[in-house]
Coordinates of C-alpha atoms and ligand atoms in Angstrom, one line a residue:
X1 CA 22.0 44.5 -8.9
X2 CA 18.2 44.2 -9.1
X3 CA 16.8 40.7 -9.1
X4 CA 16.2 39.3 -12.6
X5 CA 12.4 38.6 -12.7
X6 CA 13.0 36.2 -15.6
X7 CA 15.7 34.1 -14.0
X8 CA 13.4 31.2 -13.1
X9 CA 12.6 30.7 -16.8
X10 CA 16.2 29.5 -17.4
X11 CA 16.8 27.2 -14.4
X12 CA 16.1 23.6 -15.0
X13 CA 17.8 22.5 -11.8
X14 CA 15.1 24.0 -9.7
X15 CA 14.2 20.8 -7.9
X16 CA 17.8 20.2 -6.6
X17 CA 17.2 22.5 -3.6
X18 CA 14.7 20.1 -2.2
X19 CA 16.5 16.8 -2.6
X20 CA 18.4 16.9 0.8
X21 CA 15.2 17.2 2.7
X22 CA 13.8 13.8 1.9
X23 CA 12.1 11.9 4.7
X24 CA 11.4 8.1 4.8
X25 CA 11.2 5.0 7.0
X26 CA 13.9 6.5 9.3
X27 CA 11.4 9.2 10.4
X28 CA 8.5 6.9 11.1
X29 CA 6.5 7.6 14.3
X30 CA 4.7 4.8 16.2
X31 CA 1.0 6.0 16.1
X32 CA -0.8 3.4 18.4
X33 CA -3.2 5.3 20.6
X34 CA -1.7 8.7 19.9
X35 CA -3.6 12.0 19.8
X36 CA -4.0 13.4 16.3
X37 CA -5.2 16.8 15.2
X38 CA -6.9 16.2 11.9
X39 CA -6.3 18.6 9.0
X40 CA -9.2 17.1 7.1
X41 CA -11.5 19.5 5.3
X42 CA -11.1 22.2 2.6
X43 CA -7.7 23.3 1.5
X44 CA -6.9 25.8 -1.3
X45 CA -5.7 23.8 -4.4
X46 CA -3.8 25.1 -7.4
X47 CA -2.9 23.0 -10.5
X48 CA 0.7 23.3 -11.7
X49 CA 1.5 21.3 -14.8
X50 CA 5.1 22.7 -15.2
X51 CA 6.3 23.0 -11.6
X52 CA 6.0 26.7 -11.8
X53 CA 5.5 26.6 -8.0
X54 CA 9.0 25.3 -7.5
X55 CA 10.5 27.5 -10.2
X56 CA 8.8 30.7 -9.0
X57 CA 8.8 29.7 -5.3
X58 CA 5.0 29.9 -4.9
X59 CA 5.5 28.5 -1.4
X60 CA 7.3 31.7 -0.2
X61 CA 4.1 33.8 -0.6
X62 CA 1.5 34.2 2.1
X63 CA -2.1 34.4 0.8
X64 CA -3.1 38.0 0.2
X65 CA -5.6 40.2 -1.6
X66 CA -4.9 41.4 -5.2
X67 CA -5.5 45.0 -4.0
X68 CA -2.1 44.8 -2.4
X69 CA -0.2 43.3 -5.3
X70 CA 2.7 45.5 -6.5
X71 CA 3.8 43.2 -9.3
X72 CA 2.0 40.6 -11.6
X73 CA 2.1 37.0 -10.5
X74 CA 0.9 33.5 -11.5
X75 CA -0.1 32.1 -8.1
X76 CA -3.1 33.3 -6.1
X77 CA -3.6 31.1 -3.1
X78 CA -6.3 33.3 -1.5
X79 CA -8.2 33.1 -4.8
X80 CA -7.5 29.4 -5.5
X81 CA -10.3 26.7 -5.6
X82 CA -11.2 24.7 -2.6
X83 CA -10.8 21.0 -2.4
X84 CA -11.5 18.4 0.3
X85 CA -8.6 16.5 1.9
X86 CA -8.4 13.5 1.7
X87 CA -9.4 13.3 -2.0
X88 CA -8.1 12.4 -5.4
X89 CA -8.0 15.4 -7.6
X90 CA -9.0 13.3 -10.6
X91 CA -12.4 12.8 -9.1
X92 CA -13.1 16.5 -8.3
X93 CA -13.4 18.0 -11.8
X94 CA -13.8 16.4 -15.2
X95 CA -10.9 18.5 -16.6
X96 CA -8.6 17.1 -13.8
X97 CA -9.5 13.4 -14.5
X98 CA -6.2 12.7 -16.3
X99 CA -4.2 15.5 -14.8
X100 CA -0.6 14.3 -14.3
X101 CA 1.5 17.0 -12.7
X102 CA 1.6 19.0 -9.4
X103 CA -1.2 20.3 -7.2
X104 CA -0.4 22.9 -4.5
X105 CA -2.5 22.3 -1.4
X106 CA -2.5 25.2 1.2
X107 CA -4.2 25.9 4.5
X108 CA -3.6 27.6 7.9
X109 CA -3.6 26.0 11.3
X110 CA -3.1 27.4 14.8
X111 CA -0.4 26.4 17.2
X112 CA -1.9 27.2 20.6
X113 CA 0.3 28.2 23.5
X114 CA -0.8 25.1 25.4
X115 CA 1.2 23.1 22.8
X116 CA 4.3 25.1 23.0
X117 CA 7.2 23.0 24.3
X118 CA 6.0 19.9 22.5
X119 CA 7.2 18.7 19.2
X120 CA 4.7 18.9 16.4
X121 CA 5.0 16.4 13.5
X122 CA 2.9 16.4 10.3
X123 CA 1.7 12.9 9.3
X124 CA 0.6 12.4 5.7
X125 CA -1.2 9.1 5.4
X126 CA -0.4 9.0 1.7
X127 CA 0.3 11.4 -1.2
X128 CA 0.7 10.0 -4.7
X129 CA 3.5 10.2 -5.8
X130 CA 6.1 12.9 -4.6
X131 CA 5.3 15.4 -1.9
X132 CA 7.1 18.5 -0.6
X133 CA 6.1 20.2 2.6
X134 CA 6.5 24.0 3.3
X135 CA 5.7 25.8 6.5
X136 CA 5.5 29.6 6.8
X137 CA 7.4 30.0 3.5
X138 CA 10.2 27.5 4.3
X139 CA 10.8 24.1 2.9
X140 CA 10.4 21.4 5.6
X141 CA 10.6 18.0 3.9
X142 CA 10.1 15.9 0.7
X143 CA 8.8 12.4 0.3
X144 CA 8.5 9.9 -2.6
X145 CA 6.3 6.9 -2.7
X146 CA 2.5 7.0 -3.3
X147 CA 1.0 4.7 -0.7
X148 CA 2.9 4.9 2.6
X149 CA 2.7 7.4 5.4
X150 CA 5.5 10.0 6.0
X151 CA 6.3 12.3 8.9
X152 CA 7.7 15.8 8.7
X153 CA 8.8 17.6 11.9
X154 CA 7.3 21.1 11.8
X155 CA 8.6 22.2 15.2
X156 CA 11.6 24.4 14.0
X157 CA 9.4 26.4 11.6
X158 CA 6.3 26.9 13.9
X159 CA 5.2 30.3 14.9
X160 CA 2.8 31.2 17.7
X161 CA -0.7 31.8 16.4
X162 CA -1.4 31.2 12.7
X163 CA 0.8 28.9 10.6
X164 CA 0.8 28.6 6.8
X165 CA 1.1 25.1 5.5
X166 CA 1.6 24.1 1.9
X167 CA 2.0 20.6 0.5
X168 CA 2.9 20.1 -3.2
X169 CA 1.9 16.7 -4.6
X170 CA 3.1 15.5 -8.0
X171 CA 1.8 12.3 -9.6
X172 CA 3.7 12.0 -12.9
X173 CA 4.4 8.5 -14.1
X174 CA 8.1 8.0 -14.7
X175 CA 10.2 5.0 -15.8
X176 CA 12.4 5.3 -12.7
X177 CA 9.6 5.4 -10.2
X178 CA 7.9 2.5 -8.1
X179 CA 5.6 1.8 -9.9
X180 CA 7.0 2.9 -13.2
X181 CA 5.0 4.7 -16.0
X182 CA 3.2 1.5 -17.3
X183 CA 0.6 0.1 -15.0
X184 CA -2.7 -1.6 -15.1
X185 CA -4.6 0.6 -12.7
X186 CA -5.5 4.3 -12.6
X187 CA -2.9 6.9 -11.8
X188 CA -4.8 8.9 -9.2
X189 CA -3.1 12.0 -7.6
X190 CA -3.5 13.8 -4.4
X191 CA -3.5 13.9 -0.6
X192 CA -5.8 10.9 -0.7
X193 CA -5.5 9.6 2.9
X194 CA -5.7 11.5 6.3
X195 CA -3.3 14.4 7.0
X196 CA -2.8 15.0 10.8
X197 CA -0.8 17.0 13.2
X198 CA 0.7 14.8 15.9
X199 CA 1.9 16.4 19.1
X200 CA 4.9 14.6 20.6
X201 CA 7.2 14.9 23.6
X202 CA 10.8 16.0 23.0
X203 CA 11.9 12.3 22.9
X204 CA 9.2 9.9 21.6
X205 CA 8.8 6.3 20.5
X206 CA 9.4 5.9 16.8
X207 CA 8.8 2.1 16.7
X208 CA 7.2 -0.3 19.2
X209 CA 6.6 -3.9 18.3
X210 CA 5.5 -7.1 20.0
X211 CA 5.4 -10.5 18.3
X212 CA 5.9 -14.2 19.1
X213 CA 9.4 -15.3 18.6
X214 CA 9.2 -17.1 15.3
X215 CA 10.5 -20.4 16.6
X216 CA 7.2 -22.3 16.4
X217 CA 6.9 -22.7 20.2
X218 CA 4.2 -20.0 20.6
X219 CA 5.7 -19.4 24.0
X220 CA 7.8 -16.3 23.9
X221 CA 7.0 -12.7 23.0
X222 CA 9.8 -10.4 21.8
X223 CA 9.2 -6.7 22.4
X224 CA 11.3 -4.1 20.6
X225 CA 11.4 -0.3 20.8
X226 CA 13.2 2.5 19.0
X227 CA 13.3 6.1 20.3
X228 CA 13.6 9.4 18.4
X229 CA 17.0 10.0 20.1
X230 CA 20.1 7.9 20.7
X231 CA 19.7 7.9 24.5
X232 CA 20.1 5.3 27.3
X233 CA 17.4 4.5 29.8
X234 CA 14.6 2.0 30.6
X235 CA 11.3 1.6 28.8
X236 CA 8.5 -0.6 30.0
X237 CA 6.1 -3.0 28.2
X238 CA 2.8 -4.4 29.6
X239 CA 0.1 -6.8 28.5
X240 CA -2.5 -6.5 31.3
X241 CA -4.6 -9.5 30.1
X242 CA -1.5 -11.7 30.5
X243 CA -0.4 -10.1 33.7
X244 CA 2.8 -9.3 31.9
X245 CA 5.0 -6.3 32.6
X246 CA 8.7 -6.0 31.8
X247 CA 11.5 -3.5 31.7
X248 CA 13.3 -2.9 28.5
X249 CA 16.9 -1.5 28.8
X250 CA 17.4 1.1 26.2
X251 CA 20.9 1.7 24.7
X252 CA 21.5 4.3 22.1
X253 CA 17.7 4.7 21.6
X254 CA 17.0 1.1 21.0
X255 CA 16.0 -1.9 23.2
X256 CA 14.4 -5.2 23.2
X257 CA 13.3 -7.9 25.6
X258 CA 12.0 -11.5 25.2
X259 CA 9.5 -12.7 27.8
X260 CA 8.0 -16.2 28.3
X261 CA 4.2 -16.0 27.7
X262 CA 1.5 -18.1 26.2
X263 CA -1.1 -15.7 24.7
X264 CA -4.1 -17.3 23.0
X265 CA -3.0 -17.6 19.4
X266 CA -4.6 -15.2 16.8
X267 CA -6.2 -17.0 13.9
X268 CA -9.1 -16.6 11.4
X269 CA -11.2 -18.8 13.6
X270 CA -10.2 -17.0 16.8
X271 CA -8.8 -13.4 16.1
X272 CA -7.8 -12.8 19.7
X273 CA -6.2 -9.4 20.2
X274 CA -4.4 -8.1 23.3
X275 CA -4.0 -4.5 24.6
X276 CA -0.2 -3.9 24.7
X277 CA 1.3 -0.8 26.3
X278 CA 4.7 0.6 25.6
X279 CA 6.1 3.4 27.9
X280 CA 9.3 5.3 27.7
X281 CA 9.9 8.6 29.5
X282 CA 7.0 11.0 28.8
X283 CA 5.8 8.9 25.9
X284 CA 3.2 6.1 25.7
X285 CA 2.0 3.9 22.7
X286 CA -0.9 1.5 22.9
X287 CA -1.6 -1.2 20.4
X288 CA -4.1 -4.0 20.0
X289 CA -2.0 -7.0 18.9
X290 CA -2.7 -10.6 17.9
X291 CA 0.0 -13.2 18.5
X292 CA 0.4 -15.8 15.8
X293 CA 3.1 -17.9 14.1
X294 CA 3.2 -18.2 10.3
X295 CA 5.7 -20.3 8.6
X296 CA 6.5 -22.3 5.5
X297 CA 7.4 -26.0 6.0
X298 CA 8.4 -27.8 2.8
X299 CA 5.6 -27.1 0.4
X300 CA 3.1 -26.4 3.2
X301 CA 2.0 -23.3 5.1
X302 CA 1.5 -23.6 8.8
X303 CA -0.4 -21.1 11.0
X304 CA 0.2 -21.7 14.7
X305 CA 1.5 -25.1 13.7
X306 CA -1.7 -26.1 11.8
X307 CA -1.8 -26.6 8.0
X308 CA -3.2 -23.5 6.3
X309 CA -5.0 -23.2 2.9
X310 CA -5.5 -19.7 1.6
X311 CA -9.0 -19.1 0.3
X312 CA -8.2 -15.7 -1.3
X313 CA -9.3 -12.9 -3.5
X314 CA -7.2 -10.0 -4.8
X315 CA -8.4 -6.4 -4.2
X316 CA -7.4 -3.0 -5.6
X317 CA -7.9 0.2 -3.7
X318 CA -10.3 1.8 -6.2
X319 CA -13.8 3.2 -6.1
X320 CA -16.2 4.5 -8.8
X321 CA -16.9 7.6 -6.8
X322 CA -13.9 8.1 -4.6
X323 CA -11.1 6.9 -6.8
X324 CA -8.2 5.7 -4.6
X325 CA -9.8 7.3 -1.5
X326 CA -11.4 4.7 0.8
X327 CA -13.4 5.0 4.0
X328 CA -14.9 2.9 6.7
X329 CA -18.1 2.0 4.8
X330 CA -16.2 1.0 1.7
X331 CA -13.7 -1.1 3.6
X332 CA -16.4 -2.8 5.7
X333 CA -18.2 -3.7 2.5
X334 CA -15.0 -5.1 1.1
X335 CA -14.7 -7.4 4.1
X336 CA -18.4 -8.3 4.0
X337 CA -18.1 -9.3 0.3
X338 CA -14.9 -11.3 0.9
X339 CA -16.6 -13.1 3.8
X340 CA -19.6 -14.0 1.7
X341 CA -17.2 -15.3 -0.8
X342 CA -15.8 -17.6 1.9
X343 CA -12.4 -16.0 1.7
X344 CA -9.9 -16.1 4.6
X345 CA -7.2 -14.2 2.7
X346 CA -6.9 -10.9 0.7
X347 CA -4.1 -10.0 -1.6
X348 CA -3.8 -6.2 -1.4
X349 CA -2.7 -5.4 -4.9
X350 CA -0.4 -3.8 -6.0
X351 CA 0.6 -1.2 -3.3
X352 CA 0.1 -0.6 0.4
X353 CA -3.6 -0.1 1.2
X354 CA -5.0 2.1 3.9
X355 CA -3.9 1.2 7.4
X356 CA -7.5 0.5 8.4
X357 CA -7.5 -2.6 6.2
X358 CA -5.0 -4.5 8.4
X359 CA -6.8 -3.2 11.6
X360 CA -10.1 -4.6 10.3
X361 CA -8.5 -7.8 9.2
X362 CA -7.0 -8.2 12.7
X363 CA -10.4 -7.8 14.3
X364 CA -12.2 -10.1 11.7
X365 CA -9.6 -12.8 11.4
X366 CA -8.7 -12.3 7.7
X367 CA -5.1 -13.0 6.5
X368 CA -3.4 -10.4 4.3
X369 CA -0.7 -10.3 1.6
X370 CA 0.5 -6.7 1.6
X371 CA 2.8 -5.5 -1.2
X372 CA 4.8 -2.7 -2.7
X373 CA 4.3 -1.6 -6.3
X374 CA 7.5 -3.3 -7.8
X375 CA 5.3 -3.9 -10.8
X376 CA 6.3 -5.1 -14.3
X377 CA 9.3 -3.4 -15.9
X378 CA 10.8 -1.4 -13.0
X379 CA 14.1 0.4 -13.6
X380 CA 15.9 -2.5 -11.8
X381 CA 19.4 -1.2 -12.7
X382 CA 18.8 2.2 -11.0
X383 CA 20.1 2.6 -7.4
X384 CA 17.7 5.5 -6.8
X385 CA 14.8 3.3 -7.9
X386 CA 16.0 0.6 -5.5
X387 CA 16.3 3.1 -2.6
X388 CA 12.7 4.2 -3.4
X389 CA 11.4 0.6 -3.4
X390 CA 13.2 -0.3 -0.2
X391 CA 12.0 2.8 1.6
X392 CA 8.4 2.1 0.6
X393 CA 8.8 -1.5 1.9
X394 CA 10.3 -0.3 5.2
X395 CA 7.6 2.4 5.6
X396 CA 5.0 -0.3 5.0
X397 CA 6.6 -2.6 7.6
X398 CA 7.0 0.3 10.0
X399 CA 3.3 1.1 9.7
X400 CA 1.8 -2.5 9.9
X401 CA 4.4 -4.4 11.9
X402 CA 2.0 -5.1 14.7
X403 CA -0.8 -6.3 12.5
X404 CA -1.2 -10.1 13.0
X405 CA -3.4 -10.4 9.9
X406 CA -0.5 -9.4 7.6
X407 CA 1.3 -12.8 7.0
X408 CA 3.2 -11.9 3.9
X409 CA 5.1 -8.9 2.5
X410 CA 4.9 -9.0 -1.3
X411 CA 8.0 -7.5 -3.0
X412 CA 6.9 -7.6 -6.6
X413 CA 4.5 -8.5 -9.3
X414 CA 5.1 -10.1 -12.7
X415 CA 8.7 -9.0 -13.2
X416 CA 10.7 -10.5 -16.1
X417 CA 13.6 -12.5 -14.9
X418 CA 16.8 -10.5 -15.6
X419 CA 20.0 -10.3 -13.6
X420 CA 19.2 -6.7 -12.6
X421 CA 15.8 -7.7 -11.5
X422 CA 17.2 -10.7 -9.5
X423 CA 19.7 -8.5 -7.6
X424 CA 17.1 -5.8 -6.9
X425 CA 14.4 -8.2 -5.6
X426 CA 16.8 -10.5 -3.7
X427 CA 18.0 -7.4 -1.9
X428 CA 14.4 -6.4 -1.2
X429 CA 13.6 -9.8 0.2
X430 CA 16.6 -9.6 2.5
X431 CA 15.7 -6.1 3.6
X432 CA 12.2 -7.4 4.5
X433 CA 13.7 -10.3 6.6
X434 CA 16.1 -8.0 8.4
X435 CA 13.2 -5.6 9.3
X436 CA 10.7 -8.4 10.2
X437 CA 11.5 -12.0 10.8
X438 CA 7.9 -12.9 11.7
X439 CA 6.3 -12.9 8.3
X440 CA 6.7 -14.6 4.9
X441 CA 8.4 -12.9 2.0
X442 CA 6.4 -13.4 -1.2
X443 CA 6.3 -12.2 -4.8
X444 CA 3.8 -12.8 -7.6
X445 CA 6.0 -14.5 -10.2
X446 CA 5.7 -15.3 -13.9
X447 CA 5.8 -18.9 -15.2
X448 CA 9.2 -20.1 -16.3
X449 CA 8.5 -20.5 -20.0
X450 CA 11.6 -22.5 -20.9
X451 CA 10.8 -25.2 -18.4
X452 CA 7.1 -24.4 -18.5
X453 CA 7.2 -24.7 -14.7
X454 CA 6.9 -22.7 -11.5
X455 CA 10.6 -22.2 -11.4
X456 CA 11.7 -18.5 -10.8
X457 CA 15.2 -18.3 -9.5
X458 CA 13.9 -15.5 -7.1
X459 CA 12.1 -18.3 -5.2
X460 CA 15.5 -19.0 -3.4
X461 CA 14.8 -15.7 -1.6
X462 CA 11.1 -16.2 -1.0
X463 CA 9.1 -18.1 1.6
X464 CA 5.9 -18.1 -0.4
X465 CA 5.8 -18.3 -4.2
X466 CA 3.0 -16.5 -5.9
X467 CA 2.2 -17.6 -9.5
X468 CA 0.1 -15.4 -11.8
X469 CA -1.5 -17.5 -14.5
X470 CA -4.4 -16.9 -16.8
X471 CA -5.1 -20.3 -18.5
X472 CA -8.5 -20.1 -20.0
X473 CA -8.2 -16.4 -20.7
X474 CA -4.9 -15.0 -22.1
X475 CA -3.8 -18.6 -22.7
X476 CA -7.1 -20.3 -23.7
X477 CA -5.8 -23.9 -23.3
X478 CA -6.4 -25.2 -19.8
X479 CA -4.1 -28.2 -20.6
X480 CA -1.3 -25.7 -20.1
X481 CA -2.3 -25.4 -16.4
X482 CA -2.2 -29.1 -15.9
X483 CA 1.2 -29.3 -17.6
X484 CA 2.5 -26.5 -15.5
X485 CA 1.5 -28.1 -12.2
X486 CA 2.8 -31.5 -13.4
X487 CA 6.1 -30.0 -14.3
X488 CA 6.6 -28.1 -11.0
X489 CA 8.3 -29.2 -7.8
X490 CA 8.9 -25.7 -6.2
X491 CA 9.9 -27.2 -2.8
X492 CA 8.1 -24.2 -1.1
X493 CA 4.5 -23.2 -0.7
X494 CA 2.8 -21.9 -3.9
X495 CA -0.3 -19.7 -4.1
X496 CA -2.1 -18.9 -7.3
X497 CA -1.7 -15.1 -6.8
X498 CA -3.8 -14.2 -9.9
X499 CA -6.0 -15.9 -12.4
X500 CA -9.4 -14.9 -13.8
X501 CA -11.2 -13.5 -16.9
X502 CA -13.0 -10.3 -17.9
X503 CA -16.8 -10.2 -17.9
X504 CA -19.1 -7.2 -18.4
X505 CA -21.8 -7.5 -15.7
X506 CA -25.1 -8.4 -17.4
X507 CA -23.5 -9.5 -20.7
X508 CA -24.5 -13.1 -21.2
X509 CA -23.8 -15.7 -23.9
X510 CA -22.0 -19.0 -24.5
X511 CA -19.1 -20.1 -22.3
X512 CA -16.8 -19.6 -25.2
X513 CA -18.0 -16.0 -25.8
X514 CA -15.3 -13.7 -24.4
X515 CA -16.3 -10.9 -21.9
X516 CA -19.6 -12.7 -20.9
X517 CA -20.4 -13.7 -17.4
X518 CA -20.8 -17.3 -18.7
X519 CA -17.3 -17.4 -20.0
X520 CA -15.8 -15.9 -16.8
X521 CA -17.8 -18.5 -14.7
X522 CA -16.5 -21.3 -16.9
X523 CA -12.9 -20.2 -16.5
X524 CA -13.4 -20.3 -12.7
X525 CA -15.0 -23.8 -12.9
X526 CA -12.2 -25.2 -15.0
X527 CA -9.4 -23.5 -12.9
X528 CA -10.8 -24.7 -9.6
X529 CA -11.2 -28.2 -10.9
X530 CA -7.6 -28.4 -12.0
X531 CA -6.1 -26.5 -9.1
X532 CA -8.2 -28.5 -6.7
X533 CA -6.3 -31.6 -7.8
X534 CA -2.8 -30.2 -7.1
X535 CA -0.9 -30.9 -3.9
X536 CA 1.7 -28.2 -4.5
X537 CA -0.8 -25.3 -4.3
X538 CA -1.6 -24.0 -0.8
X539 CA -3.8 -21.1 -1.8
X540 CA -6.0 -19.7 -4.6
X541 CA -6.2 -15.9 -4.9
X542 CA -8.0 -15.0 -8.2
X543 CA -8.0 -11.6 -9.8
X544 CA -10.2 -9.9 -8.3
X545 CA -13.1 -8.8 -6.1
X546 CA -14.3 -5.6 -7.9
X547 CA -14.0 -4.2 -11.4
X548 CA -11.7 -1.2 -11.3
X549 CA -10.4 1.8 -13.4
X550 CA -7.5 1.3 -15.8
X551 CA -6.9 3.3 -19.0
X552 CA -5.3 0.3 -20.8
X553 CA -8.7 -1.4 -21.3
X554 CA -10.8 0.2 -24.0
X555 CA -13.0 -2.4 -25.7
X556 CA -16.7 -1.9 -25.8
X557 CA -16.9 -4.2 -22.7
X558 CA -14.3 -2.2 -20.7
X559 CA -14.2 1.5 -21.6
X560 CA -11.4 2.2 -19.1
X561 CA -12.3 -0.6 -16.6
X562 CA -10.7 -3.9 -15.9
X563 CA -13.7 -6.3 -15.9
X564 CA -12.2 -9.2 -14.0
X565 CA -14.1 -8.4 -10.9
X566 CA -16.5 -10.9 -9.5
X567 CA -18.5 -7.9 -8.7
X568 CA -19.0 -4.9 -10.9
X569 CA -17.6 -1.4 -10.1
X570 CA -20.9 -0.5 -8.3
X571 CA -19.6 -3.0 -5.7
X572 CA -23.1 -4.5 -5.6
X573 CA -23.8 -6.4 -8.9
X574 CA -22.4 -9.9 -8.6
X575 CA -21.4 -11.9 -11.6
X576 CA -22.0 -15.6 -12.1
X577 CA -18.4 -16.5 -11.2
X578 CA -18.9 -15.1 -7.7
X579 CA -21.1 -18.0 -6.8
X580 CA -18.8 -20.5 -8.5
X581 CA -15.9 -19.4 -6.3
X582 CA -18.1 -19.1 -3.2
X583 CA -19.4 -22.7 -3.7
X584 CA -15.8 -23.9 -4.0
X585 CA -14.7 -22.1 -0.8
X586 CA -17.7 -23.4 1.1
X587 CA -16.6 -26.9 0.1
X588 CA -13.1 -26.3 1.3
X589 CA -14.3 -24.8 4.6
X590 CA -16.6 -27.8 5.2
X591 CA -13.6 -30.0 4.7
X592 CA -11.7 -27.6 7.0
X593 CA -9.2 -27.3 4.1
Ligands
GCU1 C1 -1.6 -9.1 -14.4 C2 -1.4 -8.0 -13.4 C3 -2.6 -7.3 -12.9 C4 -3.5 -7.1 -14.2 C5 -4.0 -8.5 -14.6 C6 -5.0 -8.4 -15.8 O1 -1.6 -10.3 -13.8 O2 -0.7 -8.4 -12.3 O3 -2.3 -6.1 -12.4 O4 -4.6 -6.2 -13.9 O5 -2.9 -9.2 -15.1 O6 -4.5 -8.7 -16.9 O7 -6.1 -8.1 -15.6

């Protein structure tokens, strides 16, 4: 029977074939010091609003010249447009600004004989939201989650000489995704972080961590390794600057060892990093690691046993020119602006930021709250949605476990308190603790309106309670903030994880005139005066450093931008409130608060 050329028009289960190939946190690869072969540069890119590529199996075709076509088709890779990777397609063409669907990225790469015998893994730094990888016409792997890296083993499909790589990226907003379809930031799409080939030995190190045993003694380092195969053997760890070298017995591909050591503690005042080497068989991983102890004690935060106050600011990953793409200059500017503000803490809202952020924060001594986008009304009753959220959390922890600057894993933001939400987020909190006992588990919670207090039952599973409050803006009466603080005895450390007001840079007027810089500055003055009198607040982290894109905001002052930035979207024009906060943080620093 001849093949029916119309069959694909009637098959709505076309995506089922790709579900079994999903990769996630279980396929992570430890990347410290590894060789990478960048696949940055121009790829062929084809828009696909209806998933024709999956229906018609575009991936099965090699690029060719129309002169050789024997039948009509809808996909023409060789004639497709070129696009840079990394990039967000929304920023490439005006007609793609709001494109929500799939893009098909394609390119070739060589697999030289010198690399034969090694494993070759594809690392995608981030693809928003769902990605599917195809090599030489065959499906390799799928991944969901828009801000964490994933790894696909290409080895079985490689061929000597030229290889044809295709990555489909789909960024539709859906109620069952993490985040769901209603968000207050821009829904960029694309391969927006680095894409690399990573040569690996047959058996390699998937995970290699070193951290102070979280017992407050600052006197023991726990090393843990996991291999790509369930084999027995002996690995080795070394910290030359401490004269430390130890064997790690490996059983079933896993091993750990705890060694007495007194490294100079890492802190904002002294961000001391150590070279740490992990060896096992033919593989070696090198990391620069800071050793510190972060803990909650009553309503206080302690860093290396000393009281800690978080002088913070929230940041999104957004740029007027690059969209969600960031680069070294953009990140160094972010840290320079935060330093000028007097901040010692950044809340990376509302999803995992680029891995360079934690590396820079390690080097510069800035504390981080890093979070997954369990944002607003997530489909909390859906087991698939939970699996997605937990995988993003474990991929984030897998990527940044050795970053001293990350002191808190944020598991959610402004989620209404329902039983389904409580079960979902309590499970996430326990998953974070199982994966990493050396950091705080946090969430940005809503105020308990019945008690008008900081009293979210999720706090029983948190170490650090974030509170988002907008007294002076969404709730004009500042007396509410005083009442809230007076009513609250959380028994755990609290950080104001968001507050602020919109202001269009350059728009001036009275302090009561909304969207003026004067009004925003007044909100900061009043907030700081009230918060400064509270002994249950261990940190202030207002919303946020820069104006950023969001389609929800359409007044004449916003036009698709959230204007709560202390600096405009040009990342240069400071608003009056910047100096109000900077002055406050200088005062705290002078008092070593
Ligand atoms: C919320 C939310 C932010 C949002 C902010 C605002 O607190 O967490 O993502 O942008 O409010 O209203 O600007």
